[in-house]
Coordinates of C-alpha atoms and ligand atoms in Angstrom, one line a residue:
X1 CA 15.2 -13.4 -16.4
X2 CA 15.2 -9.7 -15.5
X3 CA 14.6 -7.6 -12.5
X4 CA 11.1 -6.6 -13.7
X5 CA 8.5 -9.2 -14.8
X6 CA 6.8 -6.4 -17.3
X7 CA 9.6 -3.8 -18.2
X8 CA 7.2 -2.0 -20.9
X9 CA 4.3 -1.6 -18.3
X10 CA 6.2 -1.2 -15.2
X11 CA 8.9 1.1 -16.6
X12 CA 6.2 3.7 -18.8
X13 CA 6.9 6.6 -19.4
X14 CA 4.1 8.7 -17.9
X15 CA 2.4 9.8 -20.6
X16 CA 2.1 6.8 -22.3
X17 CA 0.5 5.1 -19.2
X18 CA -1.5 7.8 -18.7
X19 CA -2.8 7.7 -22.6
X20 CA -3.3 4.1 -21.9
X21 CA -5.4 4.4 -18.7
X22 CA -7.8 7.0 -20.3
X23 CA -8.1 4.4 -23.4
X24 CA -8.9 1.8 -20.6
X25 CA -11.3 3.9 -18.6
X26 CA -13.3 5.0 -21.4
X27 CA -14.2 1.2 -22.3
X28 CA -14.4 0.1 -19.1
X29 CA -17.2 2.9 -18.0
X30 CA -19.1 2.1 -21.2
X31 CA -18.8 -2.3 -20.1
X32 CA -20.1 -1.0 -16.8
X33 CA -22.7 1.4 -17.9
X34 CA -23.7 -1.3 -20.0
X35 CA -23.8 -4.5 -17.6
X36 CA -24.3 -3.3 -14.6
X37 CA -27.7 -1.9 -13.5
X38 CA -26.6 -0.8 -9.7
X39 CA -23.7 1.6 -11.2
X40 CA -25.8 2.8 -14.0
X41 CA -28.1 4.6 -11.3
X42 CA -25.7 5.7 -9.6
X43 CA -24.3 7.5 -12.7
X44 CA -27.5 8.5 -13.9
X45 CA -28.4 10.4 -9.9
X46 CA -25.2 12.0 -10.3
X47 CA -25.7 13.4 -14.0
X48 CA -23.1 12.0 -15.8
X49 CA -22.9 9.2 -19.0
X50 CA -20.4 7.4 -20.0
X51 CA -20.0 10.2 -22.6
X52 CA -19.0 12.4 -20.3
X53 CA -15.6 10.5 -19.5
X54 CA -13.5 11.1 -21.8
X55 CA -9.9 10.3 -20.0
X56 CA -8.9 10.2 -16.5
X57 CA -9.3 14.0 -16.6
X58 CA -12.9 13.2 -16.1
X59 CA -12.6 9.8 -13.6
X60 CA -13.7 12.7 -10.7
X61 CA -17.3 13.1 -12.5
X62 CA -17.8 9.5 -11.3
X63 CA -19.8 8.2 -8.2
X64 CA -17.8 6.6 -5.6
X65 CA -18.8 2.7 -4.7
X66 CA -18.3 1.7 -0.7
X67 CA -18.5 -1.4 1.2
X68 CA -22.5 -0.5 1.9
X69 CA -22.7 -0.7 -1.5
X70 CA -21.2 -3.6 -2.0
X71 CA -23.9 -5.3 0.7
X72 CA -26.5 -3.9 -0.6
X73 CA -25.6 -5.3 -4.3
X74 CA -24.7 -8.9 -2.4
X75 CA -24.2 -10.8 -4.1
X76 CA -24.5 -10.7 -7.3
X77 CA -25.6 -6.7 -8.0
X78 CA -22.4 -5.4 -9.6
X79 CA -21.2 -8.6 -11.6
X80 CA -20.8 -7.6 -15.4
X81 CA -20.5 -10.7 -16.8
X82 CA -23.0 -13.7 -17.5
X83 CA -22.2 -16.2 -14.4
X84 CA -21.3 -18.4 -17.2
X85 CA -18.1 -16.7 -18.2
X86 CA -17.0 -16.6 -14.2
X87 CA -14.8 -19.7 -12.8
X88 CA -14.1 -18.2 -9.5
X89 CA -14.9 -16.4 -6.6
X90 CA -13.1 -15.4 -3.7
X91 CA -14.4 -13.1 -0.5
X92 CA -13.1 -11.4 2.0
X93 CA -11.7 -12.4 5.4
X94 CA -14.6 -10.6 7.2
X95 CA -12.1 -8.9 9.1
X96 CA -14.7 -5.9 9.5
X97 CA -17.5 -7.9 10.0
X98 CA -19.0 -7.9 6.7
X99 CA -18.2 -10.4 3.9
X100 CA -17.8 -9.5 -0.1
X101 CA -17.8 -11.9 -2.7
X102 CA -15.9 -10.9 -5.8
X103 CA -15.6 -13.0 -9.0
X104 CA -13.7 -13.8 -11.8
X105 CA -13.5 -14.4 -15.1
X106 CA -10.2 -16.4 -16.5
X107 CA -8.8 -13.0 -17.6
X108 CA -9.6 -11.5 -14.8
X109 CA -7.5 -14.7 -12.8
X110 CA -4.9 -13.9 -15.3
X111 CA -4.2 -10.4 -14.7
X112 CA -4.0 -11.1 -11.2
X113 CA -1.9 -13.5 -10.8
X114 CA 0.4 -11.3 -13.1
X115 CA 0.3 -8.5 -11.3
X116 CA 1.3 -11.2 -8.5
X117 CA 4.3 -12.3 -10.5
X118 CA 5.3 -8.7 -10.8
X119 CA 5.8 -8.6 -7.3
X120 CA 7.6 -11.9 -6.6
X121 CA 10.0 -10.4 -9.4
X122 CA 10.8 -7.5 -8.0
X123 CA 11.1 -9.3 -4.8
X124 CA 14.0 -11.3 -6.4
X125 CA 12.5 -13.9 -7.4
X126 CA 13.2 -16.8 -10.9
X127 CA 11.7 -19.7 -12.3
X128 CA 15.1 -21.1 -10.0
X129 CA 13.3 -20.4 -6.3
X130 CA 11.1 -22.6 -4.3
X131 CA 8.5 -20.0 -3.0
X132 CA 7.0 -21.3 -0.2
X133 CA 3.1 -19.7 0.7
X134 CA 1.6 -19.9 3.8
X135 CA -1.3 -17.2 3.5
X136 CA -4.5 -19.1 3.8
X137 CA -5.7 -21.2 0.7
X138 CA -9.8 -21.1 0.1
X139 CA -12.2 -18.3 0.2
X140 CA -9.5 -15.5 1.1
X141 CA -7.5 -14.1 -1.8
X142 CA -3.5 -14.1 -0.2
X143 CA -3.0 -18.1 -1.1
X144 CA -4.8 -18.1 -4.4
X145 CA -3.6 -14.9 -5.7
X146 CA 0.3 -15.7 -4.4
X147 CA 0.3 -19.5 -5.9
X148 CA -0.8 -18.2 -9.2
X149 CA 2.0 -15.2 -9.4
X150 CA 4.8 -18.4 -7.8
X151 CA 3.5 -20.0 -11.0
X152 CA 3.7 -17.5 -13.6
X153 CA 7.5 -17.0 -12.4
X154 CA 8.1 -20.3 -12.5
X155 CA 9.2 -21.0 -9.2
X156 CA 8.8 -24.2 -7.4
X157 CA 5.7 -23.8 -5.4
X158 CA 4.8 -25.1 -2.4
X159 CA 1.1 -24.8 -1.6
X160 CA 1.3 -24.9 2.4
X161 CA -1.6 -22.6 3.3
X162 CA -1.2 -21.4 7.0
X163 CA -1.0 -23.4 9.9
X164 CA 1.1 -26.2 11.3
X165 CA 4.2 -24.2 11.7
X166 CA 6.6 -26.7 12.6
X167 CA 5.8 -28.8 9.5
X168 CA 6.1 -25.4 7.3
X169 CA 9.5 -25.2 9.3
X170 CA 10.4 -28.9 8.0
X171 CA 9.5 -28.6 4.3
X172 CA 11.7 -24.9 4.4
X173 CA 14.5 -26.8 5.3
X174 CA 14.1 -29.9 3.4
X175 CA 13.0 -28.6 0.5
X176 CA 14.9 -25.2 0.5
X177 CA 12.6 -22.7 0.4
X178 CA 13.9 -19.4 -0.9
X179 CA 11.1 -17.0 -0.6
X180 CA 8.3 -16.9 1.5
X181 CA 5.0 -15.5 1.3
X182 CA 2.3 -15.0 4.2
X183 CA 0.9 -12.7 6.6
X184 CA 4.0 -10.3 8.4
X185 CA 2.4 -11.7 11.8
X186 CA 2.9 -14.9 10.4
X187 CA 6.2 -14.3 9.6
X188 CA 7.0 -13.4 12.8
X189 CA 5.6 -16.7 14.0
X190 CA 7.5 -19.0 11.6
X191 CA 10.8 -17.0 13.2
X192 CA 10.0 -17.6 16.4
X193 CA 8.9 -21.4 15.9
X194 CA 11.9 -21.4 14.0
X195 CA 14.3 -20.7 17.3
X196 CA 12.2 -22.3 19.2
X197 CA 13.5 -25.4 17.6
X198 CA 17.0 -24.8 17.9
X199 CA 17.1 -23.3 14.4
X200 CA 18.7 -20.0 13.0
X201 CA 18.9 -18.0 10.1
X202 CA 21.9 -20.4 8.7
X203 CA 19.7 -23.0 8.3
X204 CA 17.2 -22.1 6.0
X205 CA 17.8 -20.3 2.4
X206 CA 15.1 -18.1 2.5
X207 CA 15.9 -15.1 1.0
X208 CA 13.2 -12.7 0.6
X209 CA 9.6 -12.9 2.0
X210 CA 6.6 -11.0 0.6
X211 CA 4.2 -10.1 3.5
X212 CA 0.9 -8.2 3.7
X213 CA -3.2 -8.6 4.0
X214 CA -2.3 -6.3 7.3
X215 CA -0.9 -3.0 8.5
X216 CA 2.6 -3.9 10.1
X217 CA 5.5 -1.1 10.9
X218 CA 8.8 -0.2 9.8
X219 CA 10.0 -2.1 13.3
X220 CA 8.0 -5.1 12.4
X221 CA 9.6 -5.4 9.3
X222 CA 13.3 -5.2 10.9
X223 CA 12.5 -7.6 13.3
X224 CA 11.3 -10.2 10.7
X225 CA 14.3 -9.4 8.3
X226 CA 16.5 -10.4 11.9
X227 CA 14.5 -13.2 13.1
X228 CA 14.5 -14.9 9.0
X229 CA 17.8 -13.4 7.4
X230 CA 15.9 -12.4 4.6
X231 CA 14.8 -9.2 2.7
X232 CA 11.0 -8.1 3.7
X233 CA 9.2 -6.8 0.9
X234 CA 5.5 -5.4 1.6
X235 CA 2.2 -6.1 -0.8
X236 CA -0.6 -4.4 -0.7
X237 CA -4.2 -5.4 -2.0
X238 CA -7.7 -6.1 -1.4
X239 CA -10.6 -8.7 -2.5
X240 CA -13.1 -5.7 -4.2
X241 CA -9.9 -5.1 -6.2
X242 CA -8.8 -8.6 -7.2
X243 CA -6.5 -9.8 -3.9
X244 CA -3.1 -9.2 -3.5
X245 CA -0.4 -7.3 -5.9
X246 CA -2.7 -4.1 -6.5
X247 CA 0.6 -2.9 -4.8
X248 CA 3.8 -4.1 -4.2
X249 CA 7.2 -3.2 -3.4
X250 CA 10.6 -2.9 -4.8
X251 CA 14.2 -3.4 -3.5
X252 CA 14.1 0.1 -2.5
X253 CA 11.1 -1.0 0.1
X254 CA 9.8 2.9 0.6
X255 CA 6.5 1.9 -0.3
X256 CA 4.5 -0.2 -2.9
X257 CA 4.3 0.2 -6.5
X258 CA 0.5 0.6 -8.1
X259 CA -0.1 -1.6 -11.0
X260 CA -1.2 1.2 -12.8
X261 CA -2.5 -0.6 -15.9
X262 CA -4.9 -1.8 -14.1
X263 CA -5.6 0.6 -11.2
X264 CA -5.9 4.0 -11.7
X265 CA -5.5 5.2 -7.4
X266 CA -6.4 8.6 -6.1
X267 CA -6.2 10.1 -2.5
X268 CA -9.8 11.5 -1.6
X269 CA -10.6 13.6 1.6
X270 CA -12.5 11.0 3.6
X271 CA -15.2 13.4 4.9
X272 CA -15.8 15.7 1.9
X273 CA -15.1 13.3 -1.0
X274 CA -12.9 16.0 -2.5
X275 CA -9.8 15.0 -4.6
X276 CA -6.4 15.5 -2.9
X277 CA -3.3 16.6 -4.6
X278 CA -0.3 14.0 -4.8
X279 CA 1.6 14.3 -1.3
X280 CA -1.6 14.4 0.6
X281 CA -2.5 11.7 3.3
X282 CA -6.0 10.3 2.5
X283 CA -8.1 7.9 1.8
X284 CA -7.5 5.7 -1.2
X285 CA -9.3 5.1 -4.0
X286 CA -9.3 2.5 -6.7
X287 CA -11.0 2.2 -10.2
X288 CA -10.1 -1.2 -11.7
X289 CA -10.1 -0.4 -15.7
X290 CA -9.2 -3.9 -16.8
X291 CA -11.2 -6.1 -14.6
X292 CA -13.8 -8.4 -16.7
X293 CA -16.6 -9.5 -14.3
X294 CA -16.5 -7.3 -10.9
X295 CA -15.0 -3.9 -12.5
X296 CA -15.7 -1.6 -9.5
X297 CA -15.2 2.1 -10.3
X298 CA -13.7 4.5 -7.6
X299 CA -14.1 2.0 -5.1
X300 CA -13.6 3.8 -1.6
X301 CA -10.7 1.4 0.5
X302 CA -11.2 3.0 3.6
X303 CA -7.4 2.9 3.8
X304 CA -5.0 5.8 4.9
X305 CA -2.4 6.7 3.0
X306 CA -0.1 9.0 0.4
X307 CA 0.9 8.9 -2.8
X308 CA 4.2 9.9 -4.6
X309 CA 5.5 10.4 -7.9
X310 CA 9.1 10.8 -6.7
X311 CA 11.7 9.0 -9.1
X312 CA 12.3 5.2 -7.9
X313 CA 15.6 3.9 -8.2
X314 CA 14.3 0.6 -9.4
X315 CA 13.7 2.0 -12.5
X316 CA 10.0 1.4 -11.9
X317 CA 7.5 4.5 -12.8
X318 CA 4.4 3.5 -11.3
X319 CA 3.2 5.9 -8.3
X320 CA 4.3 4.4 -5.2
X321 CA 1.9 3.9 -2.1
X322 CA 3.1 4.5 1.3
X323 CA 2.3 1.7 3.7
X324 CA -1.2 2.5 4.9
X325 CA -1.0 3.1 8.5
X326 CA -4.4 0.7 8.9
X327 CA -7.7 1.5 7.6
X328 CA -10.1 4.0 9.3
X329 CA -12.3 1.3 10.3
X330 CA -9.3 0.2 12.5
X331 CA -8.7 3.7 14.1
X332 CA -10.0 3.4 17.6
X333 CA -11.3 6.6 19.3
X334 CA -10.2 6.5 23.2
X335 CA -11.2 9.2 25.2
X336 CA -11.8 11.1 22.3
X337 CA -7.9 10.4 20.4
X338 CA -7.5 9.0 17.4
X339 CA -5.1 5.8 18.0
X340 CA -4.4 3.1 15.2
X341 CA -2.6 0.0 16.4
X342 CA 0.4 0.3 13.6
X343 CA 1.3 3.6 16.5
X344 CA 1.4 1.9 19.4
X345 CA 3.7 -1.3 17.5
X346 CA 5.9 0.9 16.1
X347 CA 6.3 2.4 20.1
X348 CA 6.7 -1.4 21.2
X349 CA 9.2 -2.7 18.6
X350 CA 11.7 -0.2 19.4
X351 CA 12.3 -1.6 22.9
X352 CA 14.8 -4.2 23.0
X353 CA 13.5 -6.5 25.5
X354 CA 9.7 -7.2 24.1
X355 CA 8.7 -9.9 21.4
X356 CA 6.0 -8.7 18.6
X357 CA 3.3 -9.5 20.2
X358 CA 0.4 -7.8 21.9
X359 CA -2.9 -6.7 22.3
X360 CA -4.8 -3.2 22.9
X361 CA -7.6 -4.2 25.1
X362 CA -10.6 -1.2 25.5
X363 CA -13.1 -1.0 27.6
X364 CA -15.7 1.5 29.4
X365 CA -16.1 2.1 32.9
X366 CA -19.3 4.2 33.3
X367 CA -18.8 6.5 31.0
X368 CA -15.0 6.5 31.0
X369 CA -12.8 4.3 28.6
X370 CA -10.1 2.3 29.7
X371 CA -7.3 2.2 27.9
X372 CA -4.6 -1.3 28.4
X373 CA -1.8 -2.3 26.2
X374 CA -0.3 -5.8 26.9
X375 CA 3.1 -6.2 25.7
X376 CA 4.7 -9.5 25.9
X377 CA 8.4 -10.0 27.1
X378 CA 11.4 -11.5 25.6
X379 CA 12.4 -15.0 27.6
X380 CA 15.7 -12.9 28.9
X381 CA 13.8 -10.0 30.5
X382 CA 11.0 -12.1 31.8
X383 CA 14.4 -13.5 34.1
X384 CA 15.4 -10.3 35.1
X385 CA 14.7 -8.1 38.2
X386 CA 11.6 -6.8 39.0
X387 CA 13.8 -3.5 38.9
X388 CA 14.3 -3.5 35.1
X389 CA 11.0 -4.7 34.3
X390 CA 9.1 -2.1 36.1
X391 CA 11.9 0.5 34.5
X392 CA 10.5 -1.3 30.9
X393 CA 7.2 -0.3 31.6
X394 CA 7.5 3.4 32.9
X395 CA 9.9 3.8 29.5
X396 CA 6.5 2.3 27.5
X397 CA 4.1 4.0 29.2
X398 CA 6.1 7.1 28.6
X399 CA 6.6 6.5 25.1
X400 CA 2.7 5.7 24.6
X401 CA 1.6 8.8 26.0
X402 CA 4.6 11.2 24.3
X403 CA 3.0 10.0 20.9
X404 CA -0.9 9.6 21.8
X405 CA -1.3 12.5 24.4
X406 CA -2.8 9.8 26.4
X407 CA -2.1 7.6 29.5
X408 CA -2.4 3.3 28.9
X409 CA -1.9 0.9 31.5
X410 CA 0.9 -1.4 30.4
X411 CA 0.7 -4.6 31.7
X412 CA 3.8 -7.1 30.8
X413 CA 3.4 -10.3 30.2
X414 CA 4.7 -13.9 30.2
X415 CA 6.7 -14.9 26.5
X416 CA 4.4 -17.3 24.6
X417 CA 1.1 -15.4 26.4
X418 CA -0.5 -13.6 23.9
X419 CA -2.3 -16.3 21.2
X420 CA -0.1 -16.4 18.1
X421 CA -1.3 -15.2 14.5
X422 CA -1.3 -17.9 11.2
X423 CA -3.1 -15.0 9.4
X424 CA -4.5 -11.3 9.5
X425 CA -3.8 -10.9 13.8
X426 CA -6.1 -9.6 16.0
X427 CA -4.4 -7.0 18.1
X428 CA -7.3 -5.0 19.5
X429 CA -9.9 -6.2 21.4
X430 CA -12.6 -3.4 22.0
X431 CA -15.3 -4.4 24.8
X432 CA -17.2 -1.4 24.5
X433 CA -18.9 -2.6 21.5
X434 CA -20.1 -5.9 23.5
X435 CA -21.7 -3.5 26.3
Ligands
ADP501 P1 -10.9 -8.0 5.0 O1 -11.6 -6.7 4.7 O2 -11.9 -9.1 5.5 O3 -9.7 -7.9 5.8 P2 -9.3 -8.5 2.6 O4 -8.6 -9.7 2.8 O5 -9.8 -8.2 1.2 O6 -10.6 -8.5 3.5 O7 -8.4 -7.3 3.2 C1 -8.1 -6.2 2.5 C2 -7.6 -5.1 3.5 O8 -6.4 -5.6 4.1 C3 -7.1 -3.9 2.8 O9 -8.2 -3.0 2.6 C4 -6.2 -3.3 3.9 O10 -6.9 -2.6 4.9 C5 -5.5 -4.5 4.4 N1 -4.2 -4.7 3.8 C6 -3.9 -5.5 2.8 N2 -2.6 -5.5 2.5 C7 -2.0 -4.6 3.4 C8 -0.7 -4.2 3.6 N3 0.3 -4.6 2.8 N4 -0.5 -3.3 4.6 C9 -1.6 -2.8 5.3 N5 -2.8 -3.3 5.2 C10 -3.1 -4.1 4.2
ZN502 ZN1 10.9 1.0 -7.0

């Protein structure tokens, strides 16, 4: 087996892709047009007929969906297929508050979990690895979506879900697990449970994990590639669009590869709607031109990030994604900054004596917020002087407020304080919405 699951697609040359993603667009916007009611008047308020795409040149004429469109259509408002040719749905972790249901028709299963086995492939992976995948089974798309893709390769799969992380420790050992696939906070769990039992590295055989559903830094990454011995390689996706493996990254792990096939992504100015040129950080935006039953068209993600065209040294010419840095529903405003968690982790990580987890706790007093970042400590610096951990905190607090502008109250914490993550974590907890 190769290093690419889908040489032809993933290694196009740019104008054949592109040729093939107008083909795709024009047929999808005429199924959509078609079968879906709820998109047809949104074409029709904004002028335009599915005569008037006639390649991606034209994919700007078309109206954006968002997540309030998706409620409103709840639940079944932008299906495009007869219930009876659907045999799944998944929907969302709720993460935001506000639960999708997408669905499926056996094509649109199988171009998932392709674009799945894409990324365990580039991730190393054969039909002679056990792939071992603790994202959540059920409703949420990370277990489905990564058991199918294990399949497709051909890899021994074991079906753990999340949870029971001792007995996931047991069955890598016993069983051999080689790659592992779950939530990066996860991860970081299973490597601490892991030493926690007396274990190292040396006595697993992972090799490579493939980690997303959540924002997590360049120094989370490092610190799970230490605390596993393996390779960390990012993937990127989200229900509207499928589940996991709209994205996905490469040895080269500088960002995630779009399926372009069957994405077509553009970076949009989040305020004015207005198309950004390639480089630009904004928002993303997806059009799914293959999808059978929930084909959404220039679906806003809310996430923040940039796009490049820059030559891979995979081989691989579909556009890369940066990491997003979390999406703008996550971006907390205190005292008037803009902060998103994946800043202040990044801050964190680089200290040598805290773990990978904490919280942001904010709050309002009067009319003033309050701003506190606990940061758990490492089992060594929890023994040491008072001296060096007060010296830990003025070097945080520092740090926080060089790259926010603003002050936080840093309060270090007992190892093993903060409640541990077996899926998407929760790291802010904002008690100005409860007042
Ligand atoms: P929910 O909206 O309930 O979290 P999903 O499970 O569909 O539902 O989550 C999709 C979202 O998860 C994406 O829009 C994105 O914000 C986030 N996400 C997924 N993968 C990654 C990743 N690799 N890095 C950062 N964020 C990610
Ligand atoms: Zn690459």
């Amino acid at each position: 087996m190769g290093r690419y699951w889908n040489e032809k697609i993933e290694c196009m040359a740019r104008e054949d892709m592109k040729r093939l993603q107008s083909e795709r667009l024009v047929a999808q916007v005429k199924h959509v047009w078609d079968n879906v009611p709820y998109y047809r008047k949104l074409m029709e308020e904004k002028g335009v007929a599915p005569e008037d795409i006639k390649g991606l040149e034209d994919l700007h004429k078309l109206p954006f969906l968002t997540k309030a469109d998706l409620r409103d259509a709840y639940p079944y408002g932008l299906l495009a297929k007869p219930l009876a040719d659907c045999v799944r749905i998944q929907s969302t972790s709720g993460t935001t508050g506000r639960r999708v249901v997408a669905f499926y028709t056996q094509h649109d299963l199988d171009l998932w979990e392709d674009c799945c086995a894409r990324a365990i492939t580039a991730a190393g992976g054969t039909n002679e690895d056990v792939c071992q995948v603790c994202y959540g089974y059920g409703l949420f798309t990370g277990g489905p979506g990564l058991n199918g893709g294990s399949h497709k390769v051909g890899c021994l799969t074991l079906p753990m879900s999340s949870g029971n992380t001792e007995r996931q420790i047991q069955f890598m050992r016993d069983l051999g697990s080689t790659i592992l696939c779950c939530t990066p906070s996860y991860a970081a769990y299973i490597g601490e449970t892991l030493h926690d039992m007396g274990y190292g590295p040396d006595d697993i055989k992972l090799k490579a994990g493939i980690f997303g559903a959540e924002p997590w830094t360049e120094e989370m990454r490092h610190e799970i590639e230490r605390l596993l011995g393996i390779k960390a390689y990012d993937i990127y996706g989200l229900t509207e669009t499928s589940g996991p493996g709209v994205s996905f990254e490469c040895e080269e792990q500088t960002g995630m590869h779009i399926n372009e096939d069957h994405f077509i992504a553009e970076i949009i100015d989040p305020d004015t709607g207005e198309v950004l040129p390639e480089g630009s950080k904004g928002e993303l935006v997806f059009t799914s031109i293959t999808k059978e039953a929930f084909p959404l068209l220039r679906y806003r993600t809310r996430d923040i990030c940039v796009l490049t065209r820059k030559k891979c040294s995979c081989g691989r010419t579909l556009v890369k994604m940066s990491k997003p840095m979390g999406r703008s529903d996550d971006m907390l405003i205190i005292k008037g900054v803009n902060v998103f968690p994946s800043q202040i982790e990044s801050v964190l990580l680089k200290m040598s004596n805290t773990t990978p987890n904490y919280q942001i706790v904010v709050d309002r007093v009067g009319s003033v917020d309050t701003f506190e970042i606990k940061v758990e400590l490492s089992d060594e610096m929890f023994s040491d002087t008072i001296r060096s951990v007060e010296e830990l905190e003025k070097k945080i607090s520092s740090d926080i407020q060089g790259i926010l502008g603003i002050r936080a109250k840093i309060s270090l914490v007992e190892p093993k304080s903060i409640p541990r993550s077996e899926g998407k974590a929760v790291r802010v907890i904002d008690r100005r919405k409860l007042h």
